Short mmCIF file of C-alpha atoms in Angstrom, two decimals:
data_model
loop_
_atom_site.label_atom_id
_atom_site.label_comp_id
_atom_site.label_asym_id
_atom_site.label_seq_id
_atom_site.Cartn_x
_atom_site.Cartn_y
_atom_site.Cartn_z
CA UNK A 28 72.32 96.85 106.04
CA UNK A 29 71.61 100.22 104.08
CA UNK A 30 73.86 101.82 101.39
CA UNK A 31 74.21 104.64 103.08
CA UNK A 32 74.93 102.38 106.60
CA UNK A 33 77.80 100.60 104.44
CA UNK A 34 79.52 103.82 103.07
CA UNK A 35 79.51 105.39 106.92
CA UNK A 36 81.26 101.95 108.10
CA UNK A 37 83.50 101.28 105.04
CA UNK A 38 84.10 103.82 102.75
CA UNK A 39 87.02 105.09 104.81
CA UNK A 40 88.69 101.94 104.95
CA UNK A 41 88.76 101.14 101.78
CA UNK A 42 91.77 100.33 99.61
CA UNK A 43 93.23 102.03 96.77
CA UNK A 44 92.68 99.92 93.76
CA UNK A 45 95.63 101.67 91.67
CA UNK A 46 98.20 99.51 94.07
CA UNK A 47 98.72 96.76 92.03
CA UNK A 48 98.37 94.10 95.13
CA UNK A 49 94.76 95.29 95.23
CA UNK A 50 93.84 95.79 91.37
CA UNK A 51 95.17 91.63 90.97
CA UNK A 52 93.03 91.17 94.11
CA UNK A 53 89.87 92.84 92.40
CA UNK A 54 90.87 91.88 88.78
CA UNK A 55 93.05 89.61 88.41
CA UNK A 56 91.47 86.43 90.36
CA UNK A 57 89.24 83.27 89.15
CA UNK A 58 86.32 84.37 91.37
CA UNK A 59 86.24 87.87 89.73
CA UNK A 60 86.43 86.91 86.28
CA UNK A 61 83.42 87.84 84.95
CA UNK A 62 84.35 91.05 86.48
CA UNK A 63 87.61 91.21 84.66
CA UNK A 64 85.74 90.23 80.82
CA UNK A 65 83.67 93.09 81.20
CA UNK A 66 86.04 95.31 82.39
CA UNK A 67 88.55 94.32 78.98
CA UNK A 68 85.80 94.41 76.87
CA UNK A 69 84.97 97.92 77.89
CA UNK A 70 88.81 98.86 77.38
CA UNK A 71 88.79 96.98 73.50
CA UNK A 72 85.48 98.49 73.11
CA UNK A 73 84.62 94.37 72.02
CA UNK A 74 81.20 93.87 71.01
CA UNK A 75 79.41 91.27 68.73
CA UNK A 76 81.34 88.36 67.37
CA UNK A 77 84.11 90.18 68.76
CA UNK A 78 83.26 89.88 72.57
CA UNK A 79 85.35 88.23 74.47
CA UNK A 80 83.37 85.59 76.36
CA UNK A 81 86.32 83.55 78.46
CA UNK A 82 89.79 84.06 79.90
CA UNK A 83 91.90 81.60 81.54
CA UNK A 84 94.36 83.67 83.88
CA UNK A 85 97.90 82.66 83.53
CA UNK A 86 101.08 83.75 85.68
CA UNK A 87 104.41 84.92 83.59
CA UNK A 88 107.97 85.93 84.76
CA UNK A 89 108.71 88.63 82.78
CA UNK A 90 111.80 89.44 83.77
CA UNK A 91 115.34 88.44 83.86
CA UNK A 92 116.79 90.48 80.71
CA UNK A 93 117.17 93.75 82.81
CA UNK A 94 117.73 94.62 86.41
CA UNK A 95 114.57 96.41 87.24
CA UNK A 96 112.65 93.20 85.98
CA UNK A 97 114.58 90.59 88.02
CA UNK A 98 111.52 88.48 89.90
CA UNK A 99 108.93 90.15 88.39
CA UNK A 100 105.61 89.00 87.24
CA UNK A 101 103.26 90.44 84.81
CA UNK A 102 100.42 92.35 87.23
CA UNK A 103 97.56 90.12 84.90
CA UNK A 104 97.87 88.30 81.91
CA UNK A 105 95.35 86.25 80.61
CA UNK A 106 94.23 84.00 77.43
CA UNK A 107 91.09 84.60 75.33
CA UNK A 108 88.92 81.91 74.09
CA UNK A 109 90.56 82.80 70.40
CA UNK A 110 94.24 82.73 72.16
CA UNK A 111 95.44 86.36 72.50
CA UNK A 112 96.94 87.24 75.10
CA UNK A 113 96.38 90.56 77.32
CA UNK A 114 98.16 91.52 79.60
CA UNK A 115 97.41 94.36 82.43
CA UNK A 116 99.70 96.17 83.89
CA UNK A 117 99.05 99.05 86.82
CA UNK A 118 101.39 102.05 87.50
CA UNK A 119 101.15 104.00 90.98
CA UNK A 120 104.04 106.09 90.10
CA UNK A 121 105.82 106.98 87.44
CA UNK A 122 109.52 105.26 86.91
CA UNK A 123 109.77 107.52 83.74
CA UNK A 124 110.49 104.32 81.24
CA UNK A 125 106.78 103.40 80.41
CA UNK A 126 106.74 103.12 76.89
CA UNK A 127 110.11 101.33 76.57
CA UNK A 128 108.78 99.07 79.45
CA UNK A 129 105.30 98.85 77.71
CA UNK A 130 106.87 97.73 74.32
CA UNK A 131 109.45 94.76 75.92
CA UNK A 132 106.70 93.63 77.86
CA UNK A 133 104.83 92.99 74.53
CA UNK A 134 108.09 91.52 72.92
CA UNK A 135 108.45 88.99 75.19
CA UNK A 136 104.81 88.10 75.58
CA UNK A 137 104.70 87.76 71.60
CA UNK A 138 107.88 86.09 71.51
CA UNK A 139 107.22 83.34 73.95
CA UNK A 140 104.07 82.01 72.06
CA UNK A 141 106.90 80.82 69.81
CA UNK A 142 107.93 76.96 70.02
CA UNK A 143 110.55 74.89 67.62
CA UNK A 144 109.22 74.13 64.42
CA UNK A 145 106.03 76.78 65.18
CA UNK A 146 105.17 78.67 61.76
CA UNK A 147 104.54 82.47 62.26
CA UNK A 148 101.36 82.06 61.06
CA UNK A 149 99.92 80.23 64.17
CA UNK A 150 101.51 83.53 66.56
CA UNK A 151 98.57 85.48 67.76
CA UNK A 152 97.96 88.89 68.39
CA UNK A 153 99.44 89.99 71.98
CA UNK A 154 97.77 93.10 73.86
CA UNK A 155 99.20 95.23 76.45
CA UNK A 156 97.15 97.78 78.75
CA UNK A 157 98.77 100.06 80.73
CA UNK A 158 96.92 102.04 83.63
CA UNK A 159 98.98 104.56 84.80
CA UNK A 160 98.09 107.05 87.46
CA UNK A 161 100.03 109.52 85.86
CA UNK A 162 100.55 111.81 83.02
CA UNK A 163 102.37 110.13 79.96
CA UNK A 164 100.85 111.64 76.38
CA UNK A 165 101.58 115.13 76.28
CA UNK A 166 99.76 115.26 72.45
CA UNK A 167 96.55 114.40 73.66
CA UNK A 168 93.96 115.18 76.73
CA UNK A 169 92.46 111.81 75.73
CA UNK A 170 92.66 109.67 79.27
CA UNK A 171 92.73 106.66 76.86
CA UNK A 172 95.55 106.11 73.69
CA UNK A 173 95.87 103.05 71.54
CA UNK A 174 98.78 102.22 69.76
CA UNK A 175 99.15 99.86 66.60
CA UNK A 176 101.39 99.83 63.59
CA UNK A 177 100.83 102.04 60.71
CA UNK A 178 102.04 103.08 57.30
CA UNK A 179 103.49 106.25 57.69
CA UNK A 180 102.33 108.15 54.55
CA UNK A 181 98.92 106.59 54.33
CA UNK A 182 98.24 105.26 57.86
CA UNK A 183 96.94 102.00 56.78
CA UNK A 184 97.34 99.04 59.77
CA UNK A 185 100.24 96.92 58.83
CA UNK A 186 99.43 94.16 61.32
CA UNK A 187 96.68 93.74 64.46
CA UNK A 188 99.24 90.94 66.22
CA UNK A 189 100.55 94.17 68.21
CA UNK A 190 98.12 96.59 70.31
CA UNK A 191 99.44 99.12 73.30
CA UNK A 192 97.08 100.85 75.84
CA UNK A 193 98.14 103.89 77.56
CA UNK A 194 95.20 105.20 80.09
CA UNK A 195 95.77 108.10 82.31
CA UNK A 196 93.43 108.28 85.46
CA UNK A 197 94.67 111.87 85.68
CA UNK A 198 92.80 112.93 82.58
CA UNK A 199 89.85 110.85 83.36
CA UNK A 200 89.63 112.83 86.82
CA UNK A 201 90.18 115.96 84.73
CA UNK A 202 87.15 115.10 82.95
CA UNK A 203 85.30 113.97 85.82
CA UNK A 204 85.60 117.26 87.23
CA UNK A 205 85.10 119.13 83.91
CA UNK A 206 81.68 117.12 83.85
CA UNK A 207 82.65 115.49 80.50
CA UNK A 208 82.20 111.84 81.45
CA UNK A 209 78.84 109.77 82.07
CA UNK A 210 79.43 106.84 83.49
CA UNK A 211 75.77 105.83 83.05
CA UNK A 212 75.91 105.41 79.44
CA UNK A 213 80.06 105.19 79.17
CA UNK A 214 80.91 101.85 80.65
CA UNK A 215 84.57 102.04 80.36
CA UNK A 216 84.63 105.63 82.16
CA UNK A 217 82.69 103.65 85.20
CA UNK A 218 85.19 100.75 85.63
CA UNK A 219 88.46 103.61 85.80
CA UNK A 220 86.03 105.89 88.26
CA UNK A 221 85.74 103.08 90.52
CA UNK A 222 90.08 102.69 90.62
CA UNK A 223 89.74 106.16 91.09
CA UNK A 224 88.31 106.52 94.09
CA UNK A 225 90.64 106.30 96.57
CA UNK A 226 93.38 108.50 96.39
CA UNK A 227 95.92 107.16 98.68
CA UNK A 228 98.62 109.50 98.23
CA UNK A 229 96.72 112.61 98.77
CA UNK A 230 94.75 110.45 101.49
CA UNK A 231 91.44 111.64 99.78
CA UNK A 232 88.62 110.13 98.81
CA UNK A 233 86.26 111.03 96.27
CA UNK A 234 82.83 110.77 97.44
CA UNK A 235 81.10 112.38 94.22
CA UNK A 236 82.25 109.08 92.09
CA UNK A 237 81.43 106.88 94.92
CA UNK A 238 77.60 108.02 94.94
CA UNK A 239 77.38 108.56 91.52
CA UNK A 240 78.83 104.34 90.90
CA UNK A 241 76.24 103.48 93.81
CA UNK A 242 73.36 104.15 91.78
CA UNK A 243 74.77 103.00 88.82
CA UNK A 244 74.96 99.34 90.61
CA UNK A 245 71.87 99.27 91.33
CA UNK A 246 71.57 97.68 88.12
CA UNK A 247 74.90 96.78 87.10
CA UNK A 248 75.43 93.48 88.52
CA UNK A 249 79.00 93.33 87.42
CA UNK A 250 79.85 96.84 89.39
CA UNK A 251 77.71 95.22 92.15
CA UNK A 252 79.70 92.44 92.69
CA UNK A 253 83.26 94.56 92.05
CA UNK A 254 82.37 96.90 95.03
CA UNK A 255 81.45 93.62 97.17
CA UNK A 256 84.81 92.06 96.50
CA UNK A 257 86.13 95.40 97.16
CA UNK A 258 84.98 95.98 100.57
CA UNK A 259 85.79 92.30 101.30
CA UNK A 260 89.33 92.73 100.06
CA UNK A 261 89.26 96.07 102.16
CA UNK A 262 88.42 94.27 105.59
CA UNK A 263 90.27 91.31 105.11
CA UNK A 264 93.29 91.66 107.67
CA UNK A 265 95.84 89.12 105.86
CA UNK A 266 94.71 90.92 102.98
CA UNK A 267 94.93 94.63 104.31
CA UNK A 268 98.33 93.29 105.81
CA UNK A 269 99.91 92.70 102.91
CA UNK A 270 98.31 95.73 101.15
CA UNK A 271 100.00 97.90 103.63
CA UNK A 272 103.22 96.34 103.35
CA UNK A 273 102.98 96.77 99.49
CA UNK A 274 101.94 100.62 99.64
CA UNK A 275 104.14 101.20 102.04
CA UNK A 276 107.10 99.85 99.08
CA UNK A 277 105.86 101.74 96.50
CA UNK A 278 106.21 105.04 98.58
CA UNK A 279 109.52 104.58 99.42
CA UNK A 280 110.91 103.59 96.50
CA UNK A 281 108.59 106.94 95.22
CA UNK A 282 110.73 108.69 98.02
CA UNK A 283 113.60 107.59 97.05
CA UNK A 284 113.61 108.77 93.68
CA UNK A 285 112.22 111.96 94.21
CA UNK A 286 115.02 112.39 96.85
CA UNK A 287 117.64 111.01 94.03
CA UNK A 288 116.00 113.85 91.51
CA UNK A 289 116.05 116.26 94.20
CA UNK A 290 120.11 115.92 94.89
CA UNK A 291 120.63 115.24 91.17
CA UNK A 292 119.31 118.97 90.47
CA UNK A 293 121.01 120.50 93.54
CA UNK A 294 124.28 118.55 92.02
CA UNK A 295 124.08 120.24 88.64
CA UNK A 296 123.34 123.49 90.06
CA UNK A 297 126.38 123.60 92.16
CA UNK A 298 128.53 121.97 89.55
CA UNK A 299 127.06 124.56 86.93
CA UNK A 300 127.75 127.30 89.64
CA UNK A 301 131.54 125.97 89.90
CA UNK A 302 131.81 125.76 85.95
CA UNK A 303 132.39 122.31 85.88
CA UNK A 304 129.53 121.14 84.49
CA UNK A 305 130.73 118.59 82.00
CA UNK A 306 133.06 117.27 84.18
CA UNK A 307 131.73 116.21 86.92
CA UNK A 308 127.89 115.75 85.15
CA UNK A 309 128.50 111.84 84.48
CA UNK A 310 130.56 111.27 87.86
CA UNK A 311 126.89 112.61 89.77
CA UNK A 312 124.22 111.16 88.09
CA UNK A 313 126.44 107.80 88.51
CA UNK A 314 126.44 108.48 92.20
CA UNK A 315 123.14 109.12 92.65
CA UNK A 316 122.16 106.13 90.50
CA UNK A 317 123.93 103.56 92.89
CA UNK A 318 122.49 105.83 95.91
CA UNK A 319 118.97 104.98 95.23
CA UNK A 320 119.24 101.71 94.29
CA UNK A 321 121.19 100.96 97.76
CA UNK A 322 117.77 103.12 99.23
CA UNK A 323 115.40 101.04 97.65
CA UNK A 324 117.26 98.15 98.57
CA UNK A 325 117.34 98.79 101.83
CA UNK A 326 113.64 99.74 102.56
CA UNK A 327 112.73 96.77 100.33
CA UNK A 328 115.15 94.09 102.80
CA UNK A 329 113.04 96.39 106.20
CA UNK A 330 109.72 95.53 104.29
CA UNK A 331 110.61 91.94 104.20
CA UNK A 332 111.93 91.47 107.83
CA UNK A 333 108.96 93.09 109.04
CA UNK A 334 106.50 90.29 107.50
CA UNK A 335 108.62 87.46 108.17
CA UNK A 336 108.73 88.81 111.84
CA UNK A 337 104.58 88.55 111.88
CA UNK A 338 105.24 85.21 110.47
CA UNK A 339 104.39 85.21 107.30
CA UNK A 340 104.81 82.54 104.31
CA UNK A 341 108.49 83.19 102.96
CA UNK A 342 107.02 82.37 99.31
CA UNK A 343 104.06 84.79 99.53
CA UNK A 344 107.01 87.91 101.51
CA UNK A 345 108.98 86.65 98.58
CA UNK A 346 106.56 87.41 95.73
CA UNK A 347 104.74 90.70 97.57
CA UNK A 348 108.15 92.23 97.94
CA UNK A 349 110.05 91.39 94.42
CA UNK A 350 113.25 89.76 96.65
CA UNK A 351 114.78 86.48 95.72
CA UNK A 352 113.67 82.90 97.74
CA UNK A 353 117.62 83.33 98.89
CA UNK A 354 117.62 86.58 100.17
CA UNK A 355 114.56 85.71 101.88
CA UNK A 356 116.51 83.01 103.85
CA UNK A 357 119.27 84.94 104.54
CA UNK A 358 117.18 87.76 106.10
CA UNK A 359 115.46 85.05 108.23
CA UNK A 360 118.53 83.34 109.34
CA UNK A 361 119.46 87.13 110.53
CA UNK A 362 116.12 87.49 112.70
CA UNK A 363 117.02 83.62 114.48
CA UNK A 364 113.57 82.33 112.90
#
């Protein structure tokens, strides 16, 4: 089958890697890894003794310590052949706590190398990467940040045990379009093009990037074999399934907030209009807190009954969705399955 025969079947169907179900697909499994070293030596810019040559993927709950975490699992985290960890985490939308987020997630992964009777000296460094398909650093039009610790006077590195990643796909498209990236000779600008693709929230796709990748893979095996997984992933119908069922979460609970934002403002005007600004202010935003929290709830619990009704594994509805094993049962016991 031709290139150009493949694009006119598939290109339309497939999925938008910036939905984290699809990027751990892509990136995150054992058959990909040599897809996933290249793409996180790209993003360390690792070369020489400094490559990474192996990863062992690992799973990690996360959460537990605050309520947005509870059942959550780091998107990918894996192990280096020297023992630092790195973990990847990908943002559809922004829930306007990144950097917080960003630095607990690195606490806890640095923390929990930690065992009884372990000296600090045997802790290794701990890397977080954040790809957000959003704006975050309003100092910089740089689609890609790094963060370590520094003297403040001098700017000399205290330690290298802690490194943060912010990367925007925003400004990378803003660049893309400003012809400022070359993906032939830029291999890190080649691996974000391909997640940026698909836009599935505009429901547009960008067939500039796709062409211009094409060619590229003709003699990049790596970004041969990442758009063959891709299209499989795409086609798959268990896979596509559960795709579906994830995007269709992550828009409602996007929905939802905008909505909560939306009343929040109309709230304040009206309170402001009234003159009662400061005392009503705290009674609203509490409201509308415990509103969309009872929204997302709700279209999370419809998600759920909607797989389990097509039959689906109560583990795998249990770990695509974020809900408890319990809550799982009770919603089943509800439906008389």
């Amino acid at each position: 089958m031709t290139r150009r025969a493949m694009k006119r079947i598939y290109l339309t169907k497939l999925v938008d890697l910036k939905i984290d179900f699809a990027f751990k697909e892509l990136f995150g499994s054992e058959k990909n890894k040599a897809i996933t070293i290249v793409f996180l030596n790209a993003i360390l810019k690792r070369t020489g003794r400094n490559v990474i040559k192996e990863v062992t993927f690992n799973n990690l709950e996360i959460g537990g310590d605050h309520e947005e975490d509870k059942q959550s699992r780091l998107d990918i985290l894996v192990t280096t052949q020297d023992q630092h960890q790195i973990n990847i985490e990908i943002q559809f939308t922004n829930q306007y706590d990144m950097i917080k987020r960003s630095l607990y997630y690195w606490a806890r992964l640095y923390s929990n190398q930690s065992q009884k009777g372990m000296a600090y000296t045997k802790l290794k460094p701990a890397i977080v990467i954040n790809i957000l398909n959003f704006h975050l650093v309003k100092e910089t039009t740089s689609y890609h940040t790094t963060y370590h610790l520094h003297e403040d006077e001098e700017s000399f590195r205290l330690t290298d045990v802690m490194e943060v990643h912010f990367i925007e796909i925003p400004k990378l498209l803003k660049q893309w379009k400003e012809e400022k990236l070359d993906p032939w000779s830029d291999v890190l600008a080649r691996w974000l093009l391909l997640l940026s693709i698909v836009d599935q929230r505009k429901s547009y796709i960008y067939e500039d990037i796709f062409k211009e990748l094409e060619a590229i893979a003709v003699n990049d095996k790596h970004l041969q074999d990442a758009f063959t997984s891709w299209n499989e992933l795409s086609l798959d119908p268990k896979e596509r399934q559960a795709y579906e069922v994830r995007l269709k979460q992550i828009l409602d609970q996007e929905a939802a907030v905008n909505e909560a934002k939306w009343r929040l403002e109309v709230a304040e005007k009206q309170a402001l209009e009234r003159g009662m600004e400061k005392g009503i202010e705290k009674g609203i935003e509490k409201g509308i807190e415990k509103g969309m929290e009872k929204g997302m709830e709700k279209a999370t619990a419809q998600v759920a009954r909607k797989m389990l009704e097509k039959h689906m594994n109560v583990e795998e509805v249990a770990e695509i969705t974020g809900l408890p094993i319990e809550r799982m049962q009770e919603i089943k016991a509800e439906l008389g399955l």
